[in-house]
Amino acid sequence: MAALCMAKSLPPLTWCRAFEAAARCLSFTAAAQELRMTQSAVSQHVKALETRLGVALFVRRARGLSLTDEGRTLLPQVGNAL
C-alpha cells in the first residue's frame, strides 16, 4: 500500500502488530489474546493506523471482521516487515 510507504514516518510497531494479528484472526478478541492485550487496545491501535493511513482496513461486523481491499493489500507488506 502506497500510503504506508509514503508516510513521513512509520506508524508505531504496536499498531502494525495489532493490525497483522487482527487480519490473520479476523477478530480483535483473538488478536488481543495472541498479543496479550485487551480487545479494546487492539481495536484502538487498528483505528489509529486507519486514521493515520486515511483508509478503512476492516469492515466491522457483529460477528467478526473482514478485510477491505486496502487491508488485503497492506497485510502482506506488514507481515513481511514483522
Coordinates of N, CA and C in Angstrom, one line a residue:
M1 N 0.8 -1.2 0.0 CA 0.0 0.0 0.0 C 0.9 1.2 0.0
A2 N 0.7 2.1 -0.9 CA 1.5 3.3 -1.1 C 1.4 4.2 0.1
A3 N 0.2 4.2 0.8 CA 0.1 5.1 1.9 C 1.1 4.9 3.0
L4 N 1.3 3.6 3.3 CA 2.3 3.3 4.3 C 3.7 3.7 3.9
C5 N 4.0 3.5 2.7 CA 5.4 3.8 2.2 C 5.6 5.3 2.1
M6 N 4.5 6.1 1.8 CA 4.6 7.5 1.6 C 4.5 8.3 2.9
A7 N 4.2 7.6 4.0 CA 4.1 8.3 5.2 C 5.4 9.0 5.6
K8 N 5.4 10.1 6.3 CA 6.6 10.8 6.6 C 7.4 10.0 7.6
S9 N 6.7 9.2 8.5 CA 7.4 8.3 9.4 C 6.5 7.1 9.5
L10 N 7.2 6.0 9.9 CA 6.4 4.8 10.1 C 5.5 4.8 11.3
P11 N 4.4 4.1 11.2 CA 3.5 4.1 12.3 C 4.1 3.2 13.4
P12 N 3.7 3.4 14.7 CA 4.2 2.6 15.8 C 4.1 1.1 15.5
L13 N 5.1 0.3 15.9 CA 5.1 -1.1 15.7 C 3.9 -1.8 16.4
T14 N 3.4 -1.3 17.5 CA 2.2 -1.9 18.1 C 1.0 -1.8 17.3
W15 N 0.9 -0.7 16.5 CA -0.3 -0.6 15.6 C -0.2 -1.6 14.5
C16 N 1.0 -1.8 14.0 CA 1.2 -2.8 12.9 C 1.0 -4.2 13.4
R17 N 1.5 -4.5 14.6 CA 1.3 -5.8 15.1 C -0.2 -6.1 15.4
A18 N -0.9 -5.1 15.9 CA -2.3 -5.3 16.1 C -3.1 -5.5 14.8
F19 N -2.7 -4.8 13.8 CA -3.4 -4.9 12.5 C -3.1 -6.3 12.0
E20 N -1.8 -6.7 12.0 CA -1.5 -8.0 11.4 C -2.2 -9.2 12.1
A21 N -2.2 -9.2 13.4 CA -2.8 -10.2 14.2 C -4.4 -10.2 13.9
A22 N -5.0 -9.1 13.9 CA -6.4 -9.0 13.7 C -6.7 -9.4 12.3
A23 N -5.9 -9.1 11.3 CA -6.2 -9.5 10.0 C -6.0 -11.0 9.8
R24 N -5.1 -11.6 10.4 CA -4.9 -13.1 10.4 C -6.1 -13.8 11.1
C25 N -6.5 -13.3 12.2 CA -7.5 -13.9 13.0 C -8.9 -13.5 12.6
L26 N -9.0 -12.4 11.9 CA -10.3 -11.7 11.6 C -11.2 -11.5 12.9
S27 N -10.4 -11.1 13.9 CA -11.1 -10.9 15.2 C -10.2 -10.1 16.1
F28 N -10.7 -9.0 16.7 CA -9.9 -8.2 17.6 C -9.7 -9.0 18.9
T29 N -10.7 -9.8 19.3 CA -10.6 -10.5 20.5 C -9.5 -11.6 20.4
A30 N -9.5 -12.3 19.3 CA -8.5 -13.4 19.2 C -7.1 -12.7 19.0
A31 N -7.0 -11.6 18.3 CA -5.7 -10.9 18.2 C -5.3 -10.5 19.6
A32 N -6.2 -10.0 20.4 CA -5.8 -9.5 21.7 C -5.3 -10.6 22.6
Q33 N -5.9 -11.8 22.5 CA -5.4 -12.9 23.3 C -4.0 -13.3 22.8
E34 N -3.8 -13.3 21.5 CA -2.5 -13.7 21.0 C -1.4 -12.7 21.4
L35 N -1.8 -11.4 21.4 CA -0.8 -10.3 21.7 C -0.7 -10.0 23.2
R36 N -1.6 -10.6 24.0 CA -1.6 -10.4 25.4 C -2.0 -8.9 25.7
M37 N -3.0 -8.4 25.0 CA -3.5 -7.1 25.1 C -5.0 -7.2 25.4
T38 N -5.6 -6.1 25.7 CA -7.1 -6.1 25.7 C -7.7 -6.0 24.3
Q39 N -8.9 -6.4 24.1 CA -9.6 -6.2 22.9 C -9.7 -4.8 22.5
S40 N -9.9 -3.9 23.5 CA -10.1 -2.5 23.3 C -8.7 -1.9 22.8
A41 N -7.6 -2.4 23.3 CA -6.3 -1.8 22.9 C -6.1 -2.2 21.4
V42 N -6.4 -3.4 21.0 CA -6.2 -3.8 19.7 C -7.0 -3.0 18.7
S43 N -8.3 -2.8 19.1 CA -9.2 -2.0 18.3 C -8.7 -0.6 18.2
Q44 N -8.2 0.0 19.3 CA -7.7 1.4 19.2 C -6.5 1.5 18.4
H45 N -5.6 0.5 18.5 CA -4.4 0.5 17.6 C -4.7 0.5 16.1
V46 N -5.6 -0.4 15.8 CA -6.1 -0.5 14.4 C -6.7 0.7 13.9
K47 N -7.6 1.3 14.8 CA -8.3 2.5 14.4 C -7.3 3.7 14.2
A48 N -6.3 3.7 15.1 CA -5.2 4.8 14.9 C -4.5 4.6 13.6
L49 N -4.2 3.3 13.2 CA -3.5 3.1 12.0 C -4.4 3.5 10.8
E50 N -5.7 3.1 10.9 CA -6.6 3.5 9.8 C -6.6 5.0 9.7
T51 N -6.7 5.7 10.8 CA -6.7 7.2 10.7 C -5.4 7.7 10.1
R52 N -4.3 7.2 10.5 CA -3.0 7.6 10.0 C -2.9 7.4 8.5
L53 N -3.4 6.3 8.0 CA -3.3 6.0 6.6 C -4.5 6.6 5.8
G54 N -5.5 7.0 6.5 CA -6.7 7.6 5.8 C -7.5 6.6 5.0
V55 N -7.5 5.3 5.5 CA -8.3 4.3 4.8 C -8.9 3.3 5.9
A56 N -10.0 2.7 5.6 CA -10.5 1.6 6.4 C -9.8 0.3 6.1
L57 N -9.3 -0.4 7.0 CA -8.6 -1.7 6.8 C -9.5 -2.9 7.0
F58 N -10.6 -2.6 7.8 CA -11.6 -3.7 8.1 C -13.0 -3.2 7.9
V59 N -13.8 -4.2 7.6 CA -15.3 -4.0 7.8 C -15.6 -4.6 9.1
R60 N -16.2 -3.9 10.0 CA -16.5 -4.4 11.3 C -17.9 -4.9 11.3
R61 N -18.1 -6.2 11.7 CA -19.4 -6.8 11.7 C -19.7 -7.3 13.1
A62 N -20.9 -7.6 13.4 CA -21.3 -8.1 14.7 C -20.6 -9.4 15.1
R63 N -20.2 -10.2 14.2 CA -19.6 -11.5 14.5 C -18.2 -11.6 13.8
G64 N -17.5 -10.5 13.9 CA -16.1 -10.6 13.4 C -15.8 -9.5 12.4
L65 N -14.7 -9.7 11.7 CA -14.1 -8.7 10.8 C -14.0 -9.3 9.4
S66 N -13.9 -8.4 8.4 CA -13.4 -8.8 7.1 C -12.5 -7.7 6.6
L67 N -11.6 -8.0 5.9 CA -10.6 -7.1 5.4 C -11.2 -6.3 4.2
T68 N -10.9 -5.0 4.1 CA -11.2 -4.2 2.9 C -10.2 -4.5 1.9
D69 N -10.3 -4.0 0.7 CA -9.3 -4.2 -0.3 C -8.0 -3.6 0.1
E70 N -8.0 -2.4 0.8 CA -6.8 -1.8 1.3 C -6.2 -2.7 2.4
G71 N -7.0 -3.3 3.2 CA -6.4 -4.2 4.3 C -5.8 -5.4 3.7
R72 N -6.4 -5.9 2.6 CA -5.8 -7.1 1.9 C -4.5 -6.7 1.3
T73 N -4.4 -5.5 0.8 CA -3.1 -5.0 0.1 C -2.1 -4.8 1.2
L74 N -2.4 -4.3 2.3 CA -1.4 -3.9 3.3 C -0.9 -5.2 4.1
L75 N -1.8 -6.2 4.3 CA -1.4 -7.3 5.1 C -0.1 -8.0 4.7
P76 N 0.2 -8.3 3.5 CA 1.4 -9.0 3.2 C 2.6 -8.1 3.4
Q77 N 2.5 -6.8 3.2 CA 3.6 -5.9 3.5 C 3.9 -5.8 4.9
V78 N 2.9 -5.7 5.8 CA 3.1 -5.7 7.2 C 3.7 -7.0 7.7
G79 N 3.1 -8.1 7.2 CA 3.5 -9.4 7.6 C 5.0 -9.6 7.3
N80 N 5.4 -9.2 6.1 CA 6.8 -9.3 5.7 C 7.7 -8.5 6.6
A81 N 7.3 -7.3 6.9 CA 8.1 -6.4 7.7 C 8.2 -6.9 9.1
L82 N 7.2 -7.6 9.7 CA 7.3 -8.1 11.0 C 8.1 -9.3 11.1

